[in-house]
mmCIF file of C-alpha atoms in Angstrom:
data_model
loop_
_atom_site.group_PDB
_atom_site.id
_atom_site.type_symbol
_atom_site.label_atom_id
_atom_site.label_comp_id
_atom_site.label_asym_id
_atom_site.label_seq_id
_atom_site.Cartn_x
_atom_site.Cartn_y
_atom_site.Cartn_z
ATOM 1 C CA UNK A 18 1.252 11.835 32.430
ATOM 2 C CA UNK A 19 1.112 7.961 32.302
ATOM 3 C CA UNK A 20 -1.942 5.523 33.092
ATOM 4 C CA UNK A 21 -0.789 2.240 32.855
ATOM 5 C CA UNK A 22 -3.401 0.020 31.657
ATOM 6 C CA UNK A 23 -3.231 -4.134 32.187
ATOM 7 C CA UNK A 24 -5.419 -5.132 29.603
ATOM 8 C CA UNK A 25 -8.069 -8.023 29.400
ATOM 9 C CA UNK A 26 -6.870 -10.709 27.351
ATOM 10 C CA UNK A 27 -9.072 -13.706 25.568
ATOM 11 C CA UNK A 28 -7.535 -17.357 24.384
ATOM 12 C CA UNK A 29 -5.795 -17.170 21.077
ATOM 13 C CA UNK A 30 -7.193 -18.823 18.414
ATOM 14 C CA UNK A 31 -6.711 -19.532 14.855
ATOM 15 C CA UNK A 32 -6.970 -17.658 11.258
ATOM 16 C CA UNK A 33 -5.705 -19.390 7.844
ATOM 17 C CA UNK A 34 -6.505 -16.086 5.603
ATOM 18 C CA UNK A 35 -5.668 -16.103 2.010
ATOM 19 C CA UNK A 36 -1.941 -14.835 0.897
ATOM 20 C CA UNK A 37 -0.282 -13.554 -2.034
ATOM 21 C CA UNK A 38 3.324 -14.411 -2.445
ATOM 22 C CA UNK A 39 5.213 -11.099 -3.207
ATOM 23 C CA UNK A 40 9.006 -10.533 -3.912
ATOM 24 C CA UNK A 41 11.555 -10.955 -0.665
ATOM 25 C CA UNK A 42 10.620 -8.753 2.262
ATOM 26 C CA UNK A 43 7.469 -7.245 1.574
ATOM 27 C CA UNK A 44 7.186 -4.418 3.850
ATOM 28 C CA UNK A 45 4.328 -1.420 2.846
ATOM 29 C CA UNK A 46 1.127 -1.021 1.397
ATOM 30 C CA UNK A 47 -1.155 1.228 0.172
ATOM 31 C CA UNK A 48 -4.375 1.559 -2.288
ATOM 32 C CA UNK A 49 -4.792 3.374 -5.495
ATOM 33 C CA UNK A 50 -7.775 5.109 -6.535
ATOM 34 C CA UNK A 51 -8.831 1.824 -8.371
ATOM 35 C CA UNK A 52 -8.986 -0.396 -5.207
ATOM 36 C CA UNK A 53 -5.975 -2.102 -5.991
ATOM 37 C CA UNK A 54 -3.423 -2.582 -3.805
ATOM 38 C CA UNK A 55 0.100 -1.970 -3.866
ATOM 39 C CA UNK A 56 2.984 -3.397 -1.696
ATOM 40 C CA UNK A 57 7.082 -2.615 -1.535
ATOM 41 C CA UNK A 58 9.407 -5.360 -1.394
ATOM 42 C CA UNK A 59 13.170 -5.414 -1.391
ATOM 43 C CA UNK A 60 13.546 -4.506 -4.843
ATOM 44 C CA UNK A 61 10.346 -3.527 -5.942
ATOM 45 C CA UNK A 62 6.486 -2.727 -6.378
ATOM 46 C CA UNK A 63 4.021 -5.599 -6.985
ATOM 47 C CA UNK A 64 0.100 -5.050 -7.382
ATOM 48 C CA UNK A 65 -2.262 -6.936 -6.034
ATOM 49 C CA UNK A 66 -5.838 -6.532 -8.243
ATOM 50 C CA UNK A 67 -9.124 -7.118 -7.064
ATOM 51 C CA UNK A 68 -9.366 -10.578 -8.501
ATOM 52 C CA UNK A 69 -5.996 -11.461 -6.828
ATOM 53 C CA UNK A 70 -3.631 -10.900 -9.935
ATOM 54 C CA UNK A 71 -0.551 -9.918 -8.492
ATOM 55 C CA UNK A 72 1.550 -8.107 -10.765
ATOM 56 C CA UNK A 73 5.373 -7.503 -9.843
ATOM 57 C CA UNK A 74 7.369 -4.394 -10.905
ATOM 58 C CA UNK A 75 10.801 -5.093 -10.155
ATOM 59 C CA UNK A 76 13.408 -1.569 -9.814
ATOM 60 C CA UNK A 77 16.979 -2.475 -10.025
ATOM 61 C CA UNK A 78 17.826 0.501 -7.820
ATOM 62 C CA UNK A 79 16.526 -1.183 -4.646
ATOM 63 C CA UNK A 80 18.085 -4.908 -4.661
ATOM 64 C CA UNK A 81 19.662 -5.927 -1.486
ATOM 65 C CA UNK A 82 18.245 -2.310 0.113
ATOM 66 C CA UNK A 83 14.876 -2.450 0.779
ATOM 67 C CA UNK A 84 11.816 -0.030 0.771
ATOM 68 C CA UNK A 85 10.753 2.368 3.315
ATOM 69 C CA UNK A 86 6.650 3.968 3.390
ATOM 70 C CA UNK A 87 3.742 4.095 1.097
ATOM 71 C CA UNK A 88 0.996 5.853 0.942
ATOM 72 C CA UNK A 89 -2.095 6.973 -1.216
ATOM 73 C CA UNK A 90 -2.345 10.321 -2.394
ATOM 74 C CA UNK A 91 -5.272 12.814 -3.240
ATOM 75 C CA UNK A 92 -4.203 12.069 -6.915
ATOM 76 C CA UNK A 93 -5.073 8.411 -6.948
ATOM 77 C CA UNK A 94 -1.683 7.114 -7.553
ATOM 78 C CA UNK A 95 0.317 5.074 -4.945
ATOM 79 C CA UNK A 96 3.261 7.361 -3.184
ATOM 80 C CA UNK A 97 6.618 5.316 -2.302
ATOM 81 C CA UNK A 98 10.178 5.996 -0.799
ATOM 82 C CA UNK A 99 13.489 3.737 -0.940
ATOM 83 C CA UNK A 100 14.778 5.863 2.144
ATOM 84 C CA UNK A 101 16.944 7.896 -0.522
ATOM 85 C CA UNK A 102 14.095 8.840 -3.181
ATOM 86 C CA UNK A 103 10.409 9.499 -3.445
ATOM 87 C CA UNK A 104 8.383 8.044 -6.452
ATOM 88 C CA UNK A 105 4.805 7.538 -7.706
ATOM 89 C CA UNK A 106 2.554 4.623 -9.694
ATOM 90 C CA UNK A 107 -0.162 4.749 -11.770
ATOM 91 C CA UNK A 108 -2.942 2.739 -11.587
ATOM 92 C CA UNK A 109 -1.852 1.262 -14.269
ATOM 93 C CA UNK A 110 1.432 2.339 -15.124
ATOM 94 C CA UNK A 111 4.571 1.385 -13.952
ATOM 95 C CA UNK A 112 6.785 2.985 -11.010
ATOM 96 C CA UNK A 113 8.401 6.180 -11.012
ATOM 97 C CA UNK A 114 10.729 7.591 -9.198
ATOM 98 C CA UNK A 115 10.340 12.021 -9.113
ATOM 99 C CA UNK A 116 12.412 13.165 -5.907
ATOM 100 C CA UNK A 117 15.943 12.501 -5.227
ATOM 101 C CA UNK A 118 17.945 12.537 -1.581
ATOM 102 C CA UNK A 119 19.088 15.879 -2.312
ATOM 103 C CA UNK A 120 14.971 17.021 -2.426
ATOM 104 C CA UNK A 121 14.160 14.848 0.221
ATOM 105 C CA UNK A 122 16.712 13.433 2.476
ATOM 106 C CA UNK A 123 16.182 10.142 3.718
ATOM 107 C CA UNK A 124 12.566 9.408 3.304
ATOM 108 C CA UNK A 125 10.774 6.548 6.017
ATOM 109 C CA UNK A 126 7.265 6.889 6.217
ATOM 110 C CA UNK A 127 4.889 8.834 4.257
ATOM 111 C CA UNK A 128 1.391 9.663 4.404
ATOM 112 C CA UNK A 129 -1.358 12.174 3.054
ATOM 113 C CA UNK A 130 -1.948 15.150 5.051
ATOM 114 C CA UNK A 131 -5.278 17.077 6.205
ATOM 115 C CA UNK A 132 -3.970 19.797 3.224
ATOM 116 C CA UNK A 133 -3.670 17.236 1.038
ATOM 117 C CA UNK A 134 -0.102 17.295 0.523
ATOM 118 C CA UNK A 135 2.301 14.084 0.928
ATOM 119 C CA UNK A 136 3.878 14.595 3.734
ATOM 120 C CA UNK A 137 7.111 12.558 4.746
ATOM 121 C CA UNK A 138 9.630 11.721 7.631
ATOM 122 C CA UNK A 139 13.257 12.445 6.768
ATOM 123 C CA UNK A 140 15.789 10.711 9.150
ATOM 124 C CA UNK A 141 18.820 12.807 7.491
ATOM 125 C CA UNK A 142 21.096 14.335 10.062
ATOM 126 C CA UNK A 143 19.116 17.292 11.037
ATOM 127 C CA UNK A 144 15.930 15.233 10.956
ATOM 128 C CA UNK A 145 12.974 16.718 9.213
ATOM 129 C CA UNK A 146 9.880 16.129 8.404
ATOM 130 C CA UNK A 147 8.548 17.065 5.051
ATOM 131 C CA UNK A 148 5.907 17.812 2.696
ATOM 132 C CA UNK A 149 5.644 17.686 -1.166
ATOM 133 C CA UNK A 150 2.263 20.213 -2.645
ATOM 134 C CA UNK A 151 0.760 19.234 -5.980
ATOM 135 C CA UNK A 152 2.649 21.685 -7.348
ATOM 136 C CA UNK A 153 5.830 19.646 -6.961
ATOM 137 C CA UNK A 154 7.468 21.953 -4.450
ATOM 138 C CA UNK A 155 9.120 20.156 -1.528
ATOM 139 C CA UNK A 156 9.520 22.127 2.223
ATOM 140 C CA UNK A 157 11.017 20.279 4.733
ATOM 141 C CA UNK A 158 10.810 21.183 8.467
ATOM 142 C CA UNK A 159 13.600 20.727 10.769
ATOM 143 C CA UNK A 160 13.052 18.944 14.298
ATOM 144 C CA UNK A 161 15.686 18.797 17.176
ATOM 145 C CA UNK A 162 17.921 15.897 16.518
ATOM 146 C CA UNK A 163 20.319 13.796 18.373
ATOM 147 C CA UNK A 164 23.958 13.433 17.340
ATOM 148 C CA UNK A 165 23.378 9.988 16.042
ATOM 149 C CA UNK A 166 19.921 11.221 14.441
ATOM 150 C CA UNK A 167 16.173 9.457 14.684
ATOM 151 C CA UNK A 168 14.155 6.618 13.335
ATOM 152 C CA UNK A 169 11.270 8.053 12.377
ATOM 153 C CA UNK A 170 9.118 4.671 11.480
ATOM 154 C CA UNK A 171 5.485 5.971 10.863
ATOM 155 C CA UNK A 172 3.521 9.166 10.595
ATOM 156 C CA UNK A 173 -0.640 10.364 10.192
ATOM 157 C CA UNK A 174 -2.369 12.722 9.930
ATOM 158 C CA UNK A 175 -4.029 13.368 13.125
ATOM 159 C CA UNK A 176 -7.776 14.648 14.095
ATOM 160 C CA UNK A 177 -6.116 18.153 15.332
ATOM 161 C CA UNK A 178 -5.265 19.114 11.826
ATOM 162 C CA UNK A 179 -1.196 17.842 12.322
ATOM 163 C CA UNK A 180 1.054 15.577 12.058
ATOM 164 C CA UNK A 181 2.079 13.052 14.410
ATOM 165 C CA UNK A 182 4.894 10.583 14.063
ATOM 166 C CA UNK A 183 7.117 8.388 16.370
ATOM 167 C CA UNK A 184 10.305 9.490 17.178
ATOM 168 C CA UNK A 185 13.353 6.536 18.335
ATOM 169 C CA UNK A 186 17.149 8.114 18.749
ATOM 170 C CA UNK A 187 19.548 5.832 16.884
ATOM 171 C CA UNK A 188 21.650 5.485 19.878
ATOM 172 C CA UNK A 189 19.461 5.074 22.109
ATOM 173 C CA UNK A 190 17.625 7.203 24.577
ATOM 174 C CA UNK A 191 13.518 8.662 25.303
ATOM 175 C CA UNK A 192 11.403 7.254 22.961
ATOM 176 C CA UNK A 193 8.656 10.163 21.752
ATOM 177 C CA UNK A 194 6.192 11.184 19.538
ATOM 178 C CA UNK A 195 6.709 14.322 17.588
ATOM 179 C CA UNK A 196 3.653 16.611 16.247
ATOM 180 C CA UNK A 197 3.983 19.412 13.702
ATOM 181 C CA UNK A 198 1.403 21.633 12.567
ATOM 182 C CA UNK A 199 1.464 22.351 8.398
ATOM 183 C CA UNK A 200 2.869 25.800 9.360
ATOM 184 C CA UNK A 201 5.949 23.846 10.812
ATOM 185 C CA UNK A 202 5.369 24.494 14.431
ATOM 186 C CA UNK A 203 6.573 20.736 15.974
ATOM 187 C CA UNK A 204 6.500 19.834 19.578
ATOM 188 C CA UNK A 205 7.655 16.079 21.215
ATOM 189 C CA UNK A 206 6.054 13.839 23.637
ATOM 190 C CA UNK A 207 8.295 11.440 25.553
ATOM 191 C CA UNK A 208 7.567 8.309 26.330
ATOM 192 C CA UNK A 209 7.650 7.798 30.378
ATOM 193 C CA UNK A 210 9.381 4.678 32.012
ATOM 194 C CA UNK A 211 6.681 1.820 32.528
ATOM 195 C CA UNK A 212 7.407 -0.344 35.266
ATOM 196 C CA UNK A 213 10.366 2.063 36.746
ATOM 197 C CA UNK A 214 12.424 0.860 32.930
ATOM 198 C CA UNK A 215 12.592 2.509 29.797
ATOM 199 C CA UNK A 216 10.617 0.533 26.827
ATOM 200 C CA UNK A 217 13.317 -1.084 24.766
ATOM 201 C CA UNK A 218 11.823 0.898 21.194
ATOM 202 C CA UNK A 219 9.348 1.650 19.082
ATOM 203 C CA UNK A 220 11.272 0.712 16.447
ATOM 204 C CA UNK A 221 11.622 -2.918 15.297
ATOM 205 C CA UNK A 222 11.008 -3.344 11.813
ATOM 206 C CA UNK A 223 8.319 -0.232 12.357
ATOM 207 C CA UNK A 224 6.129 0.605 14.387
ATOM 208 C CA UNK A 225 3.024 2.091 12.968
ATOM 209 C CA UNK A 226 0.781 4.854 14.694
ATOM 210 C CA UNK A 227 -3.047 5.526 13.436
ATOM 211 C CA UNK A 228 -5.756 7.616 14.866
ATOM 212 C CA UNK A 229 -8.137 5.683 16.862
ATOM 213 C CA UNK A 230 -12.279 6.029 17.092
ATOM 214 C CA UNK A 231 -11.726 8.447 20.298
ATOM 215 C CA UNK A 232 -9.673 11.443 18.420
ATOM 216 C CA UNK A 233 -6.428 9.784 20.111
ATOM 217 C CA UNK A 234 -3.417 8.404 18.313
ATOM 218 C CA UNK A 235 -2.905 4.450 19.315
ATOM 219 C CA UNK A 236 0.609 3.279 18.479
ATOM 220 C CA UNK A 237 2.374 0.027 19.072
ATOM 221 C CA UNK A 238 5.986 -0.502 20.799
ATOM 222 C CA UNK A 239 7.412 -3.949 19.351
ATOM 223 C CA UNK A 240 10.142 -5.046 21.737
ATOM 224 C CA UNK A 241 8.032 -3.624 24.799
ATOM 225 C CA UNK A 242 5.303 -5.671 23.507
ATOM 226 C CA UNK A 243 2.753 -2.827 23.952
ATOM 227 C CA UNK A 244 0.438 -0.413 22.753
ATOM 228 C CA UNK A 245 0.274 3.082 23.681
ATOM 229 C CA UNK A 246 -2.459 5.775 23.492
ATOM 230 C CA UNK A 247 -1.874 9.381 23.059
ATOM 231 C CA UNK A 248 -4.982 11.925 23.268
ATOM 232 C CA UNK A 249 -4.637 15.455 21.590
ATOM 233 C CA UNK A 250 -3.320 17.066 25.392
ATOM 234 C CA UNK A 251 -0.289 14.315 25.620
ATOM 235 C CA UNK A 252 -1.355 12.120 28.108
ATOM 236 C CA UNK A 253 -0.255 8.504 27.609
ATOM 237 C CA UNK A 254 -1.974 5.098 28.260
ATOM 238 C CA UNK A 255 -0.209 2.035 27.884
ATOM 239 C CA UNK A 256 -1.497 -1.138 27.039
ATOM 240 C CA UNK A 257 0.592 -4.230 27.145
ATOM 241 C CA UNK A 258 -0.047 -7.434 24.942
ATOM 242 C CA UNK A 259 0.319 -11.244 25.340
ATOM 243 C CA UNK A 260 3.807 -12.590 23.252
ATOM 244 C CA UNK A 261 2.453 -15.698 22.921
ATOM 245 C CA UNK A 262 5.742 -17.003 21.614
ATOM 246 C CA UNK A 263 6.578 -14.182 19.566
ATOM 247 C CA UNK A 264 9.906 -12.253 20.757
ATOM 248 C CA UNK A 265 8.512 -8.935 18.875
ATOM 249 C CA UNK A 266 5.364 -7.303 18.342
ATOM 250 C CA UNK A 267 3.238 -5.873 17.518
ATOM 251 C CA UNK A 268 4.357 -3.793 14.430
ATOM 252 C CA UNK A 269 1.501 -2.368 12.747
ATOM 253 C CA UNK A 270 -1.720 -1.527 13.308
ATOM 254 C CA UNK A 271 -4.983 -0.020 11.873
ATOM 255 C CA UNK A 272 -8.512 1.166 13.400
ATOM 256 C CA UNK A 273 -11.178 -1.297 12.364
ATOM 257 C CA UNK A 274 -14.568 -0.430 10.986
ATOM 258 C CA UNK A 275 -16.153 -2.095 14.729
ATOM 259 C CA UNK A 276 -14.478 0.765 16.515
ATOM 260 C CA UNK A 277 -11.604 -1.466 18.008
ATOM 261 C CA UNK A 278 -7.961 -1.103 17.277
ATOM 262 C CA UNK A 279 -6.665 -4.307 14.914
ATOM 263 C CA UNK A 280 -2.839 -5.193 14.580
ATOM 264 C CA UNK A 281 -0.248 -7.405 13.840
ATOM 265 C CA UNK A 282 2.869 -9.057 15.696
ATOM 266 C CA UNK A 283 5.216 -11.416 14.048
ATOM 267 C CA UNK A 284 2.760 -14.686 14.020
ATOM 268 C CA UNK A 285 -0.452 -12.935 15.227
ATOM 269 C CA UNK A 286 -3.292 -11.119 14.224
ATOM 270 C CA UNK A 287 -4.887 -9.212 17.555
ATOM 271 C CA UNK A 288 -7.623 -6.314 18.258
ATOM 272 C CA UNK A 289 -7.743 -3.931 21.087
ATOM 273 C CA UNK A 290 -11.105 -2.069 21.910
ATOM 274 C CA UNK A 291 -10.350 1.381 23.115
ATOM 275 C CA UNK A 292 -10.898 0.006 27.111
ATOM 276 C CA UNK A 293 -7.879 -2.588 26.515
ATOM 277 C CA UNK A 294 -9.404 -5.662 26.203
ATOM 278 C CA UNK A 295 -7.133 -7.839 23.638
ATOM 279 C CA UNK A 296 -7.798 -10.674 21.296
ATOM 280 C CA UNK A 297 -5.062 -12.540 19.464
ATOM 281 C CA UNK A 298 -5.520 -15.490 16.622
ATOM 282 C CA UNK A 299 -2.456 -16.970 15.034
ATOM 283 C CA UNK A 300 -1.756 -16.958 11.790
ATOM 284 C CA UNK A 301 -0.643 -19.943 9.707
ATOM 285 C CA UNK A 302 1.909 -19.563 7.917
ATOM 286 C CA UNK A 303 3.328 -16.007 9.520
ATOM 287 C CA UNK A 304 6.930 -15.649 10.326
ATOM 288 C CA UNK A 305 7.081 -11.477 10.947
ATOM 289 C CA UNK A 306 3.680 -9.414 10.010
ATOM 290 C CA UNK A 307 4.938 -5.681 9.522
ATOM 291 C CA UNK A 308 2.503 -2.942 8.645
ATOM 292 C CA UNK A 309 -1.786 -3.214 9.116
ATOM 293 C CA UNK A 310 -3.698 -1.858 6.151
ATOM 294 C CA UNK A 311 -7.083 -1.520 5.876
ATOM 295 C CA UNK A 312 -9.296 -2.182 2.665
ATOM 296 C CA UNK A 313 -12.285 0.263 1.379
ATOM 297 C CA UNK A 314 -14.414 -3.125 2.480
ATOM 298 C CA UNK A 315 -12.905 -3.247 6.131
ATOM 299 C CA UNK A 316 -10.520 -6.076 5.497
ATOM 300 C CA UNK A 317 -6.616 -5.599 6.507
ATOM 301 C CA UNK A 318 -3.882 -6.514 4.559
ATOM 302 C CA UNK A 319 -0.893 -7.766 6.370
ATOM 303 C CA UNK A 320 2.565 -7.686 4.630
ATOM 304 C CA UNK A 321 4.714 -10.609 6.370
ATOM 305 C CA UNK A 322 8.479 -9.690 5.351
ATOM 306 C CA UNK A 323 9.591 -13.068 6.236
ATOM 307 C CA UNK A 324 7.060 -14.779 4.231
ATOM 308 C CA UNK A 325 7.377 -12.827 1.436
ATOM 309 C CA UNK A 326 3.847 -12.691 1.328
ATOM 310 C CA UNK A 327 0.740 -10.519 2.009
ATOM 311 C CA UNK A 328 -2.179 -12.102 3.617
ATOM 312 C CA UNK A 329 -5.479 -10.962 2.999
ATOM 313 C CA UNK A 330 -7.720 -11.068 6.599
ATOM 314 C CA UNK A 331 -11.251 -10.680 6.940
ATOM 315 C CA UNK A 332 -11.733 -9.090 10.825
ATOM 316 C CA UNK A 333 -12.967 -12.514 12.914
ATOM 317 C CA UNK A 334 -15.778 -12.015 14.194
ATOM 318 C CA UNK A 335 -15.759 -14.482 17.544
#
């Protein structure tokens, strides 16, 4: 079931937050147990330390191919995938990689689970989506896949105990959003038509789904220029959001510690309270904002693969 939402939308205004120039096409991001962050770019890792030091950790394996998700895990290290292999980092060590394609497939996204395994989308051909236990051992469950496979772009950890993740066929076709229990029990959500069309994708350089303040999953759709909200029984609300000059957006997005929803599109910072009432500010200097990470303090950091930079915003507060 669909309620289509037209949200409330406010003037846009301005930010000029602090950035951190990073290799090419910074993408992910994720903390360590220290605080510090961590952020992929096209050929490597660079940390970013609490009094701004950024610290670049280049791997020759990744030039010219980007990286795919990050994520922290239970064990205080920073998780990260190439989209062929799975590795780890210190706080203060240097990058790793431990699983290879033939363990893992093609790793996207990753994130921690509510076992407390690192669990993983794998866009091989059967698609999968898999999980990696302290122990080391890797299980990866199968999910119905097209001929020409998915794009599975982001994944959490949901409030039911499972996994949810978006689901976009290569080819084209019904967006969704898959769910599978740790057991390995997945089911799929489709995305109705809005409008009497079919939403162009979720994917566009990622979309990014978190769990919201109302035990629903909020997700963004860049080239339909919406949001959508999925509640633990299915039903779908979609919110749409100003471009305000930008073709695509917005990519990611993160739940803010005022109960609202806060994400980015390619030039613009915006928050969404659960009743759809938008707010965007530019940001100078932005050229394409990816993924929305929140800090232990409740500021995001925004990776802008364009840029080659990751800003550093403090939530507006008018």
């Amino acid at each position: 079931m669909l309620l289509a939402v037209f949200s409330r939308s406010s003037a846009t205004r301005g930010l000029t937050p602090p950035r951190y120039p990073l290799g090419p096409g910074p993408s992910t991001a994720a903390f360590d147990g220290t605080g510090a962050l961590w952020v992929t770019y096209n050929n490597g890792v660079a940390r970013v330390g609490a009094d701004g030091t950024v610290s670049r950790f280049p791997l020759s394996c990744c030039i010219g191919f980007g990286f795919g998700g990050a994520a922290e895990g239970t064990d205080g290290n920073v998780w990260f995938d190439d989209f062929e292999d799975i590795g780890t980092v210190g706080a203060n060590g240097r990058p790793r990689f431990m699983f290879s394609s033939d363990q893992v497939g093609l790793p996207d996204a990753m994130t921690t689970g509510p076992d407390g395994a690192l669990w993983f989308t794998d866009e091989s051909i059967p698609a999968s989506i898999g999980r990696i236990a302290s122990s080391g051992a890797v299980t990866r469950y199968r999910i119905p896949t097209p001929a020409a496979g998915w794009t599975l772009a982001s994944i959490v950890g949901g409030p039911d105990g499972a996994l949810w993740f978006t689901e976009v066929p290569v080819k084209g076709g019904p967006e969704a959003i898959g769910r599978m229990t740790t057991s390995g029990h997945y089911s799929q959500f489709r995305l109705p038509l809005v409008g009497g069309k079919r939403a162009p994708t979720i994917y566009a350089e990622g979309g990014q789904i978190t769990v919201g303040p109302d035990r629903a999953l909020w997700f963004t759709e860049p080239l339909a220029h919406r949001i959508w909200r999925i509640n633990m029984a299915g039903q779908l609300t979609s919110y749409s959001v100003p471009t305000d000059g930008d073709t695509d957006g917005p990519f990611g997005i993160a739940l803010g510690r005022d109960g609202a929803l806060w994400f980015a599109t390619a030039t613009h910072f915006g928050r969404i309270t659960t009743s759809g009432h938008v707010t965007l500010w530019r940001v100078a200097g932005a050229k394409l904002m990816s993924r929305v990470v929140r800090a232990p303090n409740g500021t995001f950091w925004v990776p802008d693969v364009n840029a080659d930079v990751v800003f550093h915003i403090t939530p507006p507060t008018s």
